[in-house]
PDB file of C-alpha atoms and ligand atoms in Angstrom:
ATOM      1  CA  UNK A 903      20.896 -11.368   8.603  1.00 96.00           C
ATOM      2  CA  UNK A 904      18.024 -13.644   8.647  1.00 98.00           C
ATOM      3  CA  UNK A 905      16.303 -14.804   4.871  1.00 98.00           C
ATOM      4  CA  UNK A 906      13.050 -15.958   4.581  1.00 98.00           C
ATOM      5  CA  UNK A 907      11.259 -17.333   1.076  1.00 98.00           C
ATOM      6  CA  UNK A 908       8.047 -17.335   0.737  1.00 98.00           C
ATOM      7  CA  UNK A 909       5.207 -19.238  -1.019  1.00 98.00           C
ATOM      8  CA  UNK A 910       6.742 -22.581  -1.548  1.00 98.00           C
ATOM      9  CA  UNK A 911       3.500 -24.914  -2.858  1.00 98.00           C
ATOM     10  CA  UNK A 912       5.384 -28.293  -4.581  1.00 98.00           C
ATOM     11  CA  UNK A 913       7.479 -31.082  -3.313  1.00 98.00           C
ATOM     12  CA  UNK A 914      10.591 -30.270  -5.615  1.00 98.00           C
ATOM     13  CA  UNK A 915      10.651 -26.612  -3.959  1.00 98.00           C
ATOM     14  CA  UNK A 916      11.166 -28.596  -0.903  1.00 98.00           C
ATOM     15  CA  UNK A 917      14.563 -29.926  -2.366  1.00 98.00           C
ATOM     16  CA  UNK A 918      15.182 -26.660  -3.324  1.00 98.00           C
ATOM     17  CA  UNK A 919      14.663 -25.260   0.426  1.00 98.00           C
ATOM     18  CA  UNK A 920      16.126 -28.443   2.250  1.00 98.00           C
ATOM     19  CA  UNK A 921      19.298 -27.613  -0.210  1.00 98.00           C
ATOM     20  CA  UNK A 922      19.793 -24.084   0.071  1.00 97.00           C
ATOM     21  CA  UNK A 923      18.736 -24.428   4.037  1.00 97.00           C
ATOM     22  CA  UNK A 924      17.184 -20.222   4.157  1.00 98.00           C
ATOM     23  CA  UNK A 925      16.459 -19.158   8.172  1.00 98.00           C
ATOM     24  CA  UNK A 926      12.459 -19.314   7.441  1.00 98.00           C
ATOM     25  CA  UNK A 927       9.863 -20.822   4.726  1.00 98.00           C
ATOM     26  CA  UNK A 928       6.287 -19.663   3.707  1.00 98.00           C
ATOM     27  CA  UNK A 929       3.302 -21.384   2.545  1.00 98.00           C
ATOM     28  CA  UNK A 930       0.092 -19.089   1.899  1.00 98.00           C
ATOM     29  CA  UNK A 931      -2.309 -21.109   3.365  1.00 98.00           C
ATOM     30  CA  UNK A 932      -5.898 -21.715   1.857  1.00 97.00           C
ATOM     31  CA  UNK A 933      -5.944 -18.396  -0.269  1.00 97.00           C
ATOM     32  CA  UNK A 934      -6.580 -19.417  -3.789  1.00 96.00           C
ATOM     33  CA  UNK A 935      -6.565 -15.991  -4.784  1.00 96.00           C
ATOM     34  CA  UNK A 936      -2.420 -16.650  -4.486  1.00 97.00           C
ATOM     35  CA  UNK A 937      -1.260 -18.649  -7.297  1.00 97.00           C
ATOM     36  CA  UNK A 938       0.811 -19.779  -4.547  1.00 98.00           C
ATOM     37  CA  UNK A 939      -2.084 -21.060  -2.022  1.00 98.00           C
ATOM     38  CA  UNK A 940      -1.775 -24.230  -0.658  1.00 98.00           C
ATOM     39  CA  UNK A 941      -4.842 -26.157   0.839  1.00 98.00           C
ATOM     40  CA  UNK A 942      -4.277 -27.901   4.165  1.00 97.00           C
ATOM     41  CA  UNK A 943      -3.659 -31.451   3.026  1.00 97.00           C
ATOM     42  CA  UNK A 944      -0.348 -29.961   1.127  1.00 98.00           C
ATOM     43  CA  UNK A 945       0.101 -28.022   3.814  1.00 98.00           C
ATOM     44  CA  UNK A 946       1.012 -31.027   6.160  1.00 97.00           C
ATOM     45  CA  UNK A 947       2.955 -32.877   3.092  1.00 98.00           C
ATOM     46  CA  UNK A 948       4.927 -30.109   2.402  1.00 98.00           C
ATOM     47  CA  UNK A 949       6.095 -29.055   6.058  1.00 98.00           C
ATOM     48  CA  UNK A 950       6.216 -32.312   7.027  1.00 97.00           C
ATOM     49  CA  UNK A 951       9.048 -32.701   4.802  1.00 98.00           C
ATOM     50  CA  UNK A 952      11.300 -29.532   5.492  1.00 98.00           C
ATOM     51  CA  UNK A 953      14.579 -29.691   7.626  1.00 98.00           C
ATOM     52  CA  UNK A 954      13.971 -29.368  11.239  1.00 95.00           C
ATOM     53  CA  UNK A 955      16.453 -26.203  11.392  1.00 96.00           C
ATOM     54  CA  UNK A 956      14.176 -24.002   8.943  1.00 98.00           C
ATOM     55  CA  UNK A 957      11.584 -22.222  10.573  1.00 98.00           C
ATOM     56  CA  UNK A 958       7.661 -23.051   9.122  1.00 98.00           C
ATOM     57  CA  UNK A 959       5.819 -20.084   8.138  1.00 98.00           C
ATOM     58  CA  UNK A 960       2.176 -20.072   7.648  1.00 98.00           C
ATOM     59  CA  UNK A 961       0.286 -17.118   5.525  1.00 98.00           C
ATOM     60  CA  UNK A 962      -2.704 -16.070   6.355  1.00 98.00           C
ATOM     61  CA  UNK A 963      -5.398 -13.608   4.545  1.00 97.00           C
ATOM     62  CA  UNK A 964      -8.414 -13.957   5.907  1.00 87.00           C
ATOM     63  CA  UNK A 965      -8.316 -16.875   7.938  1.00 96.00           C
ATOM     64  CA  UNK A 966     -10.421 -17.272  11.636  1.00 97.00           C
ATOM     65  CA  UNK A 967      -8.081 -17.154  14.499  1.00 98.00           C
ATOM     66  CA  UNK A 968      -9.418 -20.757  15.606  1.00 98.00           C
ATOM     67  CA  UNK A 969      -8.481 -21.999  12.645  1.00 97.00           C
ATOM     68  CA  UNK A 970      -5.093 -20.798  12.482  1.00 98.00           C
ATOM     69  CA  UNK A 971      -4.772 -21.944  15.930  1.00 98.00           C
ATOM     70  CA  UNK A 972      -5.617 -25.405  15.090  1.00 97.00           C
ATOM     71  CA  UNK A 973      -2.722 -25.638  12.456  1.00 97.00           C
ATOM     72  CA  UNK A 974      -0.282 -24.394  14.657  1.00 97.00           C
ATOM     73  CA  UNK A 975      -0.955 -26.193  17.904  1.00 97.00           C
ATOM     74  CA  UNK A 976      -0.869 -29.473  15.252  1.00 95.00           C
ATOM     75  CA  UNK A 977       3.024 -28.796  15.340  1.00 93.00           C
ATOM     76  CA  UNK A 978       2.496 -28.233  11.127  1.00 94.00           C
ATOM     77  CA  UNK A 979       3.890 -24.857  11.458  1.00 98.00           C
ATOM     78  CA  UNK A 980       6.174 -22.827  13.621  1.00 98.00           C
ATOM     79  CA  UNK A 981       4.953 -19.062  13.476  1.00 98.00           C
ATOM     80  CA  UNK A 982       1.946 -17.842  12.051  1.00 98.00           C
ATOM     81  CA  UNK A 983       2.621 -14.666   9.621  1.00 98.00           C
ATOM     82  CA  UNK A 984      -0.780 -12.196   9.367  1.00 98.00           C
ATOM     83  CA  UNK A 985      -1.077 -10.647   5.810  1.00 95.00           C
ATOM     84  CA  UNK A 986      -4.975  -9.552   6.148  1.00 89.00           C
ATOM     85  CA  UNK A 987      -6.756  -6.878   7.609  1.00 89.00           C
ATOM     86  CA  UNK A 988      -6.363  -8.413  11.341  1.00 91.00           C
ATOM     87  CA  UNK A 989      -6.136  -5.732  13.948  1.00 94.00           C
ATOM     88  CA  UNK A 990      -4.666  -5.887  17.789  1.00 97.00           C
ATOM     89  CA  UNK A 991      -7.472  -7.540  19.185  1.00 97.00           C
ATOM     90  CA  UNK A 992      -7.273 -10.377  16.670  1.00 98.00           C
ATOM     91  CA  UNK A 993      -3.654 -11.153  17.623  1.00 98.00           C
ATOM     92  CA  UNK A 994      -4.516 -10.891  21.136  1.00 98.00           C
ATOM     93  CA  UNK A 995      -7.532 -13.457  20.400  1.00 98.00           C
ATOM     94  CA  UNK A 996      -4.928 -15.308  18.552  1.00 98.00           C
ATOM     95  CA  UNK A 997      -2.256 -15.094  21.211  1.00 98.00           C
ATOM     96  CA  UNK A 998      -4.831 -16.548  23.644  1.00 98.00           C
ATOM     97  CA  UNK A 999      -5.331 -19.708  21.877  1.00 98.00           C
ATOM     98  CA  UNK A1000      -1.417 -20.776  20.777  1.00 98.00           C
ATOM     99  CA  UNK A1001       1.805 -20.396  22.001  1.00 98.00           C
ATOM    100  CA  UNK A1002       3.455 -20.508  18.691  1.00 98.00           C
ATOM    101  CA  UNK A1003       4.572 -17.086  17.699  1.00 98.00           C
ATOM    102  CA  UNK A1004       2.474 -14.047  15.759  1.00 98.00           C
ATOM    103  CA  UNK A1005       4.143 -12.445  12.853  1.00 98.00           C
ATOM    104  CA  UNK A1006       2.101  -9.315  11.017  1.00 98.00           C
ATOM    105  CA  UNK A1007       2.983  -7.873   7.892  1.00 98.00           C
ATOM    106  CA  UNK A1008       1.995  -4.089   7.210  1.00 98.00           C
ATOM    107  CA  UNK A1009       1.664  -2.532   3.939  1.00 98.00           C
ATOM    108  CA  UNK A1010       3.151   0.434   4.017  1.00 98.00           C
ATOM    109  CA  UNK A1011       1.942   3.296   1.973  1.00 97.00           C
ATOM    110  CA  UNK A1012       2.673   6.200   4.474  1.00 97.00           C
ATOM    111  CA  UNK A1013       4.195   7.171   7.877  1.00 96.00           C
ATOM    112  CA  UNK A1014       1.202   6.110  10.088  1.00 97.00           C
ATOM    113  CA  UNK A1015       1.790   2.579   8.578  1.00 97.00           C
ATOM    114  CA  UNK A1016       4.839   2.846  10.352  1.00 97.00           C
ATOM    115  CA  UNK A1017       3.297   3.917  13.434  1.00 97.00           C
ATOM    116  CA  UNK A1018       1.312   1.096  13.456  1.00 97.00           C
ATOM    117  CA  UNK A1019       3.542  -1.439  12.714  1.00 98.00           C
ATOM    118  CA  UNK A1020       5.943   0.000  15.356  1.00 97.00           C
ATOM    119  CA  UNK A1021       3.139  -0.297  18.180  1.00 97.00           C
ATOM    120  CA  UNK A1022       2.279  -3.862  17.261  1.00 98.00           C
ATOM    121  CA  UNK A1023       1.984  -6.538  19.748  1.00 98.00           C
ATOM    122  CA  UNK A1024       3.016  -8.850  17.265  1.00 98.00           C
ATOM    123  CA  UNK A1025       6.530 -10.574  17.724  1.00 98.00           C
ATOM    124  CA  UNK A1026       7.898  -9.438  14.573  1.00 98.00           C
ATOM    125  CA  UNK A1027       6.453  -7.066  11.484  1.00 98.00           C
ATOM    126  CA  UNK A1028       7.077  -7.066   8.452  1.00 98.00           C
ATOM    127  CA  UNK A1029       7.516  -4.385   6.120  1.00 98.00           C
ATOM    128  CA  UNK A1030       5.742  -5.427   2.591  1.00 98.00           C
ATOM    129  CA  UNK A1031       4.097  -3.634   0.227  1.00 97.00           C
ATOM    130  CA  UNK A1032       0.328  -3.305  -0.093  1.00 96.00           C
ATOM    131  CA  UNK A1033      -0.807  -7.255  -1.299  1.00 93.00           C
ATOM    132  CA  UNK A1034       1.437  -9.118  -0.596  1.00 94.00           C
ATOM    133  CA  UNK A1035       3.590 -11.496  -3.086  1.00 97.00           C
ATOM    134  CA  UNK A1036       3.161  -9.069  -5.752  1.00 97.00           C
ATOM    135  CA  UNK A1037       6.843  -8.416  -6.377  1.00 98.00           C
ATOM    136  CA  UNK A1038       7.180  -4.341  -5.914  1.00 98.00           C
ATOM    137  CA  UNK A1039       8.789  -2.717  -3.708  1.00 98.00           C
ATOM    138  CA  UNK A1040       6.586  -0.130  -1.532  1.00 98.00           C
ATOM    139  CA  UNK A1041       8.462   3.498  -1.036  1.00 97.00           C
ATOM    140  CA  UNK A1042      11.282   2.792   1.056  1.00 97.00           C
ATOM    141  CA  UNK A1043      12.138   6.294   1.970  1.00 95.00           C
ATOM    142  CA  UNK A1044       9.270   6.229   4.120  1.00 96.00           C
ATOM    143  CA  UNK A1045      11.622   4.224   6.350  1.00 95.00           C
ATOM    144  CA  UNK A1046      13.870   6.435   8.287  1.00 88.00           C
ATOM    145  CA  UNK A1047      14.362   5.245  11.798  1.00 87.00           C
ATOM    146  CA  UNK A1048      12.245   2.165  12.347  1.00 95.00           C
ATOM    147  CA  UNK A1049      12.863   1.308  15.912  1.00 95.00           C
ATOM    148  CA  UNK A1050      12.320  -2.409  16.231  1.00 97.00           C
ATOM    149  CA  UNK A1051      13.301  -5.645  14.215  1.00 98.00           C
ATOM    150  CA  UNK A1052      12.013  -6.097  11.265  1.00 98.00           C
ATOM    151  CA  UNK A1053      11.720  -8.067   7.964  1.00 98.00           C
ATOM    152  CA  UNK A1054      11.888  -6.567   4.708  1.00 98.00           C
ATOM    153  CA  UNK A1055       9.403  -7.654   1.691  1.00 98.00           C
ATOM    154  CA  UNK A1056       8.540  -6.570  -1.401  1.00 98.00           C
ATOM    155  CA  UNK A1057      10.193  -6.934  -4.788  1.00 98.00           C
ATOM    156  CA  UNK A1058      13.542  -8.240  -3.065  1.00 98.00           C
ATOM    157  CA  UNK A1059      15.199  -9.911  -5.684  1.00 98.00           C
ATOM    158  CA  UNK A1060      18.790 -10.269  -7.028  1.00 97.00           C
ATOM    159  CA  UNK A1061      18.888  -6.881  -7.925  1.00 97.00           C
ATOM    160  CA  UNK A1062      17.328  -4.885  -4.894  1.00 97.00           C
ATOM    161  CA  UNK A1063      18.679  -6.627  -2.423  1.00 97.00           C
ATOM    162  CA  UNK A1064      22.381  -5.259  -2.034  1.00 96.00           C
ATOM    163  CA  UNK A1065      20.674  -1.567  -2.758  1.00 96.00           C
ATOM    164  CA  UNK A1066      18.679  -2.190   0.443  1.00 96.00           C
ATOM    165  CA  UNK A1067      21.267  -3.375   2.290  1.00 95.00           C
ATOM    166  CA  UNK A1068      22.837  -0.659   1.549  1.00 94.00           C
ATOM    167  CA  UNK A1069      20.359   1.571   3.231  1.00 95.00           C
ATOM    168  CA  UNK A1070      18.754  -0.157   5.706  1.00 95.00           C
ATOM    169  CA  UNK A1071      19.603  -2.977   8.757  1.00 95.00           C
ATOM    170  CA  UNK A1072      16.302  -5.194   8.837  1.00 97.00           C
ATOM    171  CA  UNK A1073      16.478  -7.980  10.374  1.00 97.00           C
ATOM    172  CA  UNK A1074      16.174  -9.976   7.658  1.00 98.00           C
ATOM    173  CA  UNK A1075      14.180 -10.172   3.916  1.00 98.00           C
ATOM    174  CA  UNK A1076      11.799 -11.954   2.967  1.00 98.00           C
ATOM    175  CA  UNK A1077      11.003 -12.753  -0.906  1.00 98.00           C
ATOM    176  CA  UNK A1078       8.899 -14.700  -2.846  1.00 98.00           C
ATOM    177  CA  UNK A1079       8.659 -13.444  -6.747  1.00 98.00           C
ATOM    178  CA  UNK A1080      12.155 -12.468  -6.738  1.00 98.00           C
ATOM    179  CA  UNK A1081      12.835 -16.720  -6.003  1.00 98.00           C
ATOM    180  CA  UNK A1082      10.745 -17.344  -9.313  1.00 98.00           C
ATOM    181  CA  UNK A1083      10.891 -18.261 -13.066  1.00 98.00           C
ATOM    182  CA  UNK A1084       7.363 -17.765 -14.482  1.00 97.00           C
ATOM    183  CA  UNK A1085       6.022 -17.901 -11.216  1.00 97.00           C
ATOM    184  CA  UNK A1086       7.501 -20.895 -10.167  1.00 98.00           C
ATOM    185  CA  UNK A1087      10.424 -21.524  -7.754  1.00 98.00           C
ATOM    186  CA  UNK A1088      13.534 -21.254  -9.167  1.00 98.00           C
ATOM    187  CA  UNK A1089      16.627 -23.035  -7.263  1.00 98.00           C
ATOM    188  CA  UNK A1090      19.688 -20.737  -8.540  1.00 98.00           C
ATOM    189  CA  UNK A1091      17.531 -17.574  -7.838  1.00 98.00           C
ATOM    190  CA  UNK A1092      16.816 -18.898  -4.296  1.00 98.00           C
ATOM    191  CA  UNK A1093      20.928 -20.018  -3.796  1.00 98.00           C
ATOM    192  CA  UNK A1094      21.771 -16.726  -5.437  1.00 97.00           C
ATOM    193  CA  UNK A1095      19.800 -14.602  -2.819  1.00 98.00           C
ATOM    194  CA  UNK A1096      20.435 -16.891   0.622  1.00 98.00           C
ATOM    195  CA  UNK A1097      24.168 -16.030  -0.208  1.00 96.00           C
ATOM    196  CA  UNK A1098      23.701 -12.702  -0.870  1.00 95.00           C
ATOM    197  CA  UNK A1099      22.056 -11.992   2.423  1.00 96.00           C
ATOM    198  CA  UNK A1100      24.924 -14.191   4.252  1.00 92.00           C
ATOM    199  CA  UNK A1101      27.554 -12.658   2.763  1.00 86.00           C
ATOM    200  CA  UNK A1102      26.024  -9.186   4.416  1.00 79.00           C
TER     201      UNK A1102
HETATM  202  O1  LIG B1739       2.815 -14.478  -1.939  1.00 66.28           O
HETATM  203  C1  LIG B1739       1.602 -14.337  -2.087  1.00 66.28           C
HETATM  204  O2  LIG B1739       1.025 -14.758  -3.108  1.00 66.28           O
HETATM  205  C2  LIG B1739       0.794 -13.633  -1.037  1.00 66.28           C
HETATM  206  C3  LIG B1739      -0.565 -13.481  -1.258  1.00 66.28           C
HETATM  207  C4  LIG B1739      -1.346 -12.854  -0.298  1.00 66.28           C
HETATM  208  C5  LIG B1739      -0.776 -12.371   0.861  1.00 66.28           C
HETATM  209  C6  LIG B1739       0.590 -12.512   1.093  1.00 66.28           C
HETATM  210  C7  LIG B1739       1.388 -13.123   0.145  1.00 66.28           C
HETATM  211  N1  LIG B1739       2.755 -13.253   0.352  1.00 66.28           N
HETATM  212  C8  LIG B1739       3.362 -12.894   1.591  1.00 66.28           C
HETATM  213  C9  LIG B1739       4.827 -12.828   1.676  1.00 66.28           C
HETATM  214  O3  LIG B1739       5.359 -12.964   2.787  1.00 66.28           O
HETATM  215  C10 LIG B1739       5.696 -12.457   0.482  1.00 66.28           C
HETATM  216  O4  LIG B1739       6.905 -13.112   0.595  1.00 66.28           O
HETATM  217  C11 LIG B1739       5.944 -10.947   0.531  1.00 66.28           C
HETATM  218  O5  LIG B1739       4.731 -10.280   0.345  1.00 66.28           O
HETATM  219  C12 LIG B1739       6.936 -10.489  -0.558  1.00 66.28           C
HETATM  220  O6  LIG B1739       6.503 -10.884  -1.825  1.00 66.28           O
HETATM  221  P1  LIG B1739       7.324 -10.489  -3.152  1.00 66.28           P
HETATM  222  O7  LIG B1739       7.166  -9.032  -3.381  1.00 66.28           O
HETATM  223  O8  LIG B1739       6.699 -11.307  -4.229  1.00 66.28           O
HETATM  224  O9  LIG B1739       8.751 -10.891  -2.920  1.00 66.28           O
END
């Protein structure tokens, strides 16, 4: 079971993530609406600092696919993760101009959600709810058979996770609130919920 944490944006939750070594990180990239946004000058000092093994993630809202591009064929990030409105023909736009791969989170608020996200070209969805980094959980028993890998987001904290896991086999969860203290990274909470996903 993969774990990803999300919204990382000072150097001290680098420590934090080079300690507790999770499969993935997230930054949101250049959406100040995010109390988690970075800009792209932290962007570089912050990734440039994480542990080769942990996968970069980059964020992105409402960012051009050029631009996107341009971050990830810089070698900054690993994967770029799609949070906005962005439909097929953006990720094929996107595919066209990196190799890196093309994450795409759907909020899911009923079963043609799940149609959609199940027909995506991208190489992995996630499952979120609507937002993003807002720390609910969407309705999970709109899930019943989801037939591809997937990572599950939304409100995943200390408490939610083993009921999930209960429930469902994603291929992994991602969190960002549940990692915080009045909203900002919290190092136990982030240990606490990388072993609770191992020990799965
Ligand atoms: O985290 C944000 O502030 C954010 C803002 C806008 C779009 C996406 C955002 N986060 C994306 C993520 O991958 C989060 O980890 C995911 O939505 C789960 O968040 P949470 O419910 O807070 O665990």
């Amino acid at each position: 079971m993969k774990i990803k944490i999300c919204g990382i944006n000072r150097p001290v939750d680098v420590q934090y993530i080079n300690q507790s070594q999770p499969d993935y990180v997230g930054f949101i990239v250049n959406f100040p609406k995010s109390h988690r946004s970075v800009d792209y000058n932290q962007l570089r000092a912050l990734a440039g600092r994480i542990d080769a093994p942990i996968k970069k993630v980059g964020v992105f809202v409402d960012e051009s696919a050029e631009q996107i591009a341009q971050i990830l064929n810089e070698e900054i990030l690993d994967i770029a993760q799609l949070h906005g409105k962005q439909e097929e023909d953006f990720i094929k736009h996107l595919r066209s101009l990196t190799n890196k791969e093309i994450w795409k989170a759907f909020a899911v608020e009923s079963e043609d959600d799940l149609l959609q996200a199940e027909a995506s070209s991208a190489d992995l969805v996630l499952l979120d709810n609507k937002g993003g980094g807002t720390g609910q959980a969407f309705d999970h028993s709109l899930i019943k058979k989801f037939p591809r890998p997937y990572l599950l987001a939304g409100g995943m904290d200390e408490e939610t996770i083993p009921l999930v896991l209960d429930r469902f086999s994603p291929m992994g969860i991602d969190t960002s609130s549940g990692t915080e203290t009045n909203k900002k990274k919290d190092p136990k909470k982030i240990e606490n919920i990388i072993r609770m996903v191992r020990n799965v």
